[in-house]
């Protein structure tokens, strides 16, 4: 119940669209705790980010949709317990947040469908990853956003690249 309440507090964020990576990670942890309580035999998870990334600003609800996709499209379909990891590292002046799983993965054609937002047969495509990508690019520029690597039957890794130099004081209104 506390995880659910905390999740909604971050989702509201007093109307602010930007929050710290630390706040976003707490939100993702709450979401993962809720999902793990629902699906204890489907996955476990760990979160490990460098402390210097936690004050970096990110659009709220950027990590949770990636975690949700990993659970529902990767780990639940696996048929055996899987693992989800949220990690990160600094790459020059960028922070890179990595959401990875050892679920079912996806073929190259599916990656194309995600970026084109179409399956070619009128089936709807999830807009979660594309939406996160576009919001990050809108706030920070074309050199930032989301990238995906996936291998069928092995898993998926989604990376969010954002600028490190943006911190909370840059976004005070």
C-alpha atoms as a printed R data frame, in Angstrom:
    type eleno elety resid chain resno      x       y       z
1   ATOM     1    CA   UNK     A     1  0.000   0.000   0.000
2   ATOM     2    CA   UNK     A     2  2.848   2.377   0.841
3   ATOM     3    CA   UNK     A     3  4.538   1.647  -2.513
4   ATOM     4    CA   UNK     A     4  1.294   2.434  -4.332
5   ATOM     5    CA   UNK     A     5  0.813   5.688  -2.412
6   ATOM     6    CA   UNK     A     6  4.425   6.722  -3.038
7   ATOM     7    CA   UNK     A     7  4.096   5.839  -6.735
8   ATOM     8    CA   UNK     A     8  1.121   8.193  -7.106
9   ATOM     9    CA   UNK     A     9  2.868  10.967  -5.156
10  ATOM    10    CA   UNK     A    10  5.727  10.940  -7.671
11  ATOM    11    CA   UNK     A    11  3.309  10.667 -10.600
12  ATOM    12    CA   UNK     A    12  1.656  13.868  -9.416
13  ATOM    13    CA   UNK     A    13  4.940  15.625  -8.464
14  ATOM    14    CA   UNK     A    14  3.098  18.836  -7.591
15  ATOM    15    CA   UNK     A    15  2.511  19.408 -11.319
16  ATOM    16    CA   UNK     A    16  6.219  19.410 -12.153
17  ATOM    17    CA   UNK     A    17  7.188  17.622 -15.358
18  ATOM    18    CA   UNK     A    18 10.865  17.325 -14.340
19  ATOM    19    CA   UNK     A    19 12.114  15.411 -11.304
20  ATOM    20    CA   UNK     A    20 15.508  14.108 -10.202
21  ATOM    21    CA   UNK     A    21 16.767  10.710 -11.313
22  ATOM    22    CA   UNK     A    22 16.715   9.793  -7.609
23  ATOM    23    CA   UNK     A    23 12.984  10.561  -7.407
24  ATOM    24    CA   UNK     A    24 12.358   8.702 -10.653
25  ATOM    25    CA   UNK     A    25 14.291   5.679  -9.353
26  ATOM    26    CA   UNK     A    26 12.234   5.691  -6.128
27  ATOM    27    CA   UNK     A    27  9.116   5.710  -8.304
28  ATOM    28    CA   UNK     A    28 10.421   2.801 -10.399
29  ATOM    29    CA   UNK     A    29 11.329   0.890  -7.212
30  ATOM    30    CA   UNK     A    30  7.785   1.399  -5.875
31  ATOM    31    CA   UNK     A    31  6.328   0.192  -9.183
32  ATOM    32    CA   UNK     A    32  8.646  -2.839  -9.166
33  ATOM    33    CA   UNK     A    33  7.684  -3.659  -5.564
34  ATOM    34    CA   UNK     A    34  4.004  -3.606  -6.517
35  ATOM    35    CA   UNK     A    35  4.562  -5.780  -9.583
36  ATOM    36    CA   UNK     A    36  6.829  -8.177  -7.708
37  ATOM    37    CA   UNK     A    37  4.085  -8.634  -5.088
38  ATOM    38    CA   UNK     A    38  1.694  -9.500  -7.957
39  ATOM    39    CA   UNK     A    39  4.150 -11.735  -9.823
40  ATOM    40    CA   UNK     A    40  6.653 -13.094  -7.279
41  ATOM    41    CA   UNK     A    41  7.517 -16.113  -9.439
42  ATOM    42    CA   UNK     A    42  8.004 -14.088 -12.639
43  ATOM    43    CA   UNK     A    43 10.995 -11.891 -11.796
44  ATOM    44    CA   UNK     A    44 13.346 -10.383  -9.280
45  ATOM    45    CA   UNK     A    45 15.110  -7.065  -9.653
46  ATOM    46    CA   UNK     A    46 17.981  -4.894  -8.550
47  ATOM    47    CA   UNK     A    47 18.738  -1.208  -8.886
48  ATOM    48    CA   UNK     A    48 22.244   0.240  -8.847
49  ATOM    49    CA   UNK     A    49 23.030   3.757 -10.054
50  ATOM    50    CA   UNK     A    50 26.049   5.939  -9.298
51  ATOM    51    CA   UNK     A    51 25.221   8.497  -6.584
52  ATOM    52    CA   UNK     A    52 26.397  11.414  -8.757
53  ATOM    53    CA   UNK     A    53 23.548  10.698 -11.217
54  ATOM    54    CA   UNK     A    54 20.746  10.936  -8.652
55  ATOM    55    CA   UNK     A    55 20.466  14.753  -8.766
56  ATOM    56    CA   UNK     A    56 20.278  14.857 -12.576
57  ATOM    57    CA   UNK     A    57 16.919  16.004 -13.928
58  ATOM    58    CA   UNK     A    58 14.711  13.735 -16.041
59  ATOM    59    CA   UNK     A    59 11.114  13.990 -17.269
60  ATOM    60    CA   UNK     A    60  8.940  12.184 -14.737
61  ATOM    61    CA   UNK     A    61  7.651   8.730 -15.679
62  ATOM    62    CA   UNK     A    62 10.564   8.043 -18.029
63  ATOM    63    CA   UNK     A    63 11.864   4.857 -16.393
64  ATOM    64    CA   UNK     A    64  8.588   3.269 -15.241
65  ATOM    65    CA   UNK     A    65  7.217   2.676 -18.791
66  ATOM    66    CA   UNK     A    66 10.466   0.887 -19.694
67  ATOM    67    CA   UNK     A    67 10.204  -1.267 -16.572
68  ATOM    68    CA   UNK     A    68  6.561  -2.026 -17.376
69  ATOM    69    CA   UNK     A    69  7.491  -3.122 -20.911
70  ATOM    70    CA   UNK     A    70 10.275  -5.337 -19.570
71  ATOM    71    CA   UNK     A    71  7.870  -7.093 -17.211
72  ATOM    72    CA   UNK     A    72  4.886  -7.508 -19.539
73  ATOM    73    CA   UNK     A    73  6.627  -8.069 -22.883
74  ATOM    74    CA   UNK     A    74  9.829  -9.754 -21.756
75  ATOM    75    CA   UNK     A    75  9.710 -11.435 -18.374
76  ATOM    76    CA   UNK     A    76  6.076 -12.593 -18.099
77  ATOM    77    CA   UNK     A    77  6.377 -14.374 -21.450
78  ATOM    78    CA   UNK     A    78  9.609 -16.130 -20.524
79  ATOM    79    CA   UNK     A    79  8.046 -19.122 -18.771
80  ATOM    80    CA   UNK     A    80 10.680 -19.180 -16.033
81  ATOM    81    CA   UNK     A    81 11.859 -16.670 -13.422
82  ATOM    82    CA   UNK     A    82 13.711 -13.718 -14.886
83  ATOM    83    CA   UNK     A    83 15.703 -10.744 -13.745
84  ATOM    84    CA   UNK     A    84 15.262  -7.014 -14.320
85  ATOM    85    CA   UNK     A    85 18.043  -4.553 -13.605
86  ATOM    86    CA   UNK     A    86 18.158  -0.777 -13.518
87  ATOM    87    CA   UNK     A    87 21.686   0.531 -13.663
88  ATOM    88    CA   UNK     A    88 23.562   3.457 -15.044
89  ATOM    89    CA   UNK     A    89 26.839   5.109 -15.775
90  ATOM    90    CA   UNK     A    90 28.320   8.414 -16.762
91  ATOM    91    CA   UNK     A    91 29.443   8.814 -20.384
92  ATOM    92    CA   UNK     A    92 31.261  12.126 -20.706
93  ATOM    93    CA   UNK     A    93 28.724  14.823 -19.923
94  ATOM    94    CA   UNK     A    94 25.808  12.391 -20.235
95  ATOM    95    CA   UNK     A    95 24.079  10.144 -17.749
96  ATOM    96    CA   UNK     A    96 23.003   6.796 -19.182
97  ATOM    97    CA   UNK     A    97 20.279   4.863 -17.376
98  ATOM    98    CA   UNK     A    98 19.977   1.213 -18.392
99  ATOM    99    CA   UNK     A    99 16.886  -0.956 -17.945
100 ATOM   100    CA   UNK     A   100 17.726  -4.544 -18.865
101 ATOM   101    CA   UNK     A   101 16.011  -7.897 -18.590
102 ATOM   102    CA   UNK     A   102 16.745 -11.485 -19.497
103 ATOM   103    CA   UNK     A   103 13.272 -12.069 -20.902
104 ATOM   104    CA   UNK     A   104 12.184 -13.249 -24.338
105 ATOM   105    CA   UNK     A   105 13.781 -10.378 -26.260
106 ATOM   106    CA   UNK     A   106 12.453  -9.283 -29.631
107 ATOM   107    CA   UNK     A   107 13.370  -9.540 -33.285
108 ATOM   108    CA   UNK     A   108 14.791  -6.625 -35.300
109 ATOM   109    CA   UNK     A   109 11.409  -6.215 -37.027
110 ATOM   110    CA   UNK     A   110  9.735  -5.461 -33.698
111 ATOM   111    CA   UNK     A   111 12.291  -2.730 -32.960
112 ATOM   112    CA   UNK     A   112 11.373  -1.113 -36.278
113 ATOM   113    CA   UNK     A   113  7.698  -1.258 -35.355
114 ATOM   114    CA   UNK     A   114  8.400   0.522 -32.075
115 ATOM   115    CA   UNK     A   115 10.207   3.397 -33.779
116 ATOM   116    CA   UNK     A   116  7.706   3.591 -36.659
117 ATOM   117    CA   UNK     A   117  4.736   3.140 -34.288
118 ATOM   118    CA   UNK     A   118  3.161   0.725 -36.752
119 ATOM   119    CA   UNK     A   119  3.060  -3.025 -37.282
120 ATOM   120    CA   UNK     A   120  1.963  -2.747 -40.897
121 ATOM   121    CA   UNK     A   121 -1.178  -4.789 -40.184
122 ATOM   122    CA   UNK     A   122 -3.195  -2.149 -38.295
123 ATOM   123    CA   UNK     A   123 -2.353  -3.646 -34.892
124 ATOM   124    CA   UNK     A   124 -1.649  -0.934 -32.317
125 ATOM   125    CA   UNK     A   125  1.926  -0.574 -31.096
126 ATOM   126    CA   UNK     A   126  2.804   0.485 -27.580
127 ATOM   127    CA   UNK     A   127  3.784   4.139 -27.516
128 ATOM   128    CA   UNK     A   128  5.589   3.999 -24.154
129 ATOM   129    CA   UNK     A   129  9.183   3.827 -25.395
130 ATOM   130    CA   UNK     A   130  8.572   6.219 -28.277
131 ATOM   131    CA   UNK     A   131  6.859   8.703 -25.946
132 ATOM   132    CA   UNK     A   132  9.745   8.623 -23.443
133 ATOM   133    CA   UNK     A   133 12.218   9.090 -26.320
134 ATOM   134    CA   UNK     A   134 10.349  12.078 -27.737
135 ATOM   135    CA   UNK     A   135  9.892  13.790 -24.353
136 ATOM   136    CA   UNK     A   136 13.607  13.478 -23.572
137 ATOM   137    CA   UNK     A   137 14.534  14.893 -26.983
138 ATOM   138    CA   UNK     A   138 12.040  17.728 -26.522
139 ATOM   139    CA   UNK     A   139 13.597  18.756 -23.199
140 ATOM   140    CA   UNK     A   140 17.269  18.113 -23.916
141 ATOM   141    CA   UNK     A   141 17.838  17.968 -27.677
142 ATOM   142    CA   UNK     A   142 18.307  15.488 -30.501
143 ATOM   143    CA   UNK     A   143 21.494  13.935 -29.076
144 ATOM   144    CA   UNK     A   144 19.549  12.553 -26.112
145 ATOM   145    CA   UNK     A   145 16.801   9.960 -25.855
146 ATOM   146    CA   UNK     A   146 16.222   6.222 -25.824
147 ATOM   147    CA   UNK     A   147 18.031   3.387 -27.583
148 ATOM   148    CA   UNK     A   148 17.192  -0.318 -27.583
149 ATOM   149    CA   UNK     A   149 19.215  -3.473 -28.071
150 ATOM   150    CA   UNK     A   150 17.462  -6.815 -27.995
151 ATOM   151    CA   UNK     A   151 18.176 -10.408 -28.857
152 ATOM   152    CA   UNK     A   152 15.399 -12.934 -29.199
153 ATOM   153    CA   UNK     A   153 15.302 -15.450 -26.332
154 ATOM   154    CA   UNK     A   154 18.066 -13.559 -24.473
155 ATOM   155    CA   UNK     A   155 16.593 -10.251 -23.366
156 ATOM   156    CA   UNK     A   156 16.431  -6.538 -23.963
157 ATOM   157    CA   UNK     A   157 18.437  -3.519 -22.885
158 ATOM   158    CA   UNK     A   158 16.929  -0.038 -23.082
159 ATOM   159    CA   UNK     A   159 19.140   2.993 -22.486
160 ATOM   160    CA   UNK     A   160 18.088   6.527 -21.623
161 ATOM   161    CA   UNK     A   161 20.697   9.203 -22.356
162 ATOM   162    CA   UNK     A   162 20.259  12.579 -20.637
163 ATOM   163    CA   UNK     A   163 22.655  15.459 -19.905
164 ATOM   164    CA   UNK     A   164 24.433  15.345 -16.530
165 ATOM   165    CA   UNK     A   165 24.852  19.095 -16.217
166 ATOM   166    CA   UNK     A   166 21.134  19.667 -15.795
167 ATOM   167    CA   UNK     A   167 20.324  19.524 -12.114
168 ATOM   168    CA   UNK     A   168 17.417  20.632  -9.940
169 ATOM   169    CA   UNK     A   169 18.495  24.285  -9.693
170 ATOM   170    CA   UNK     A   170 18.370  24.610 -13.505
171 ATOM   171    CA   UNK     A   171 14.653  23.758 -13.484
172 ATOM   172    CA   UNK     A   172 13.386  25.970 -10.653
173 ATOM   173    CA   UNK     A   173 10.555  28.086 -11.970
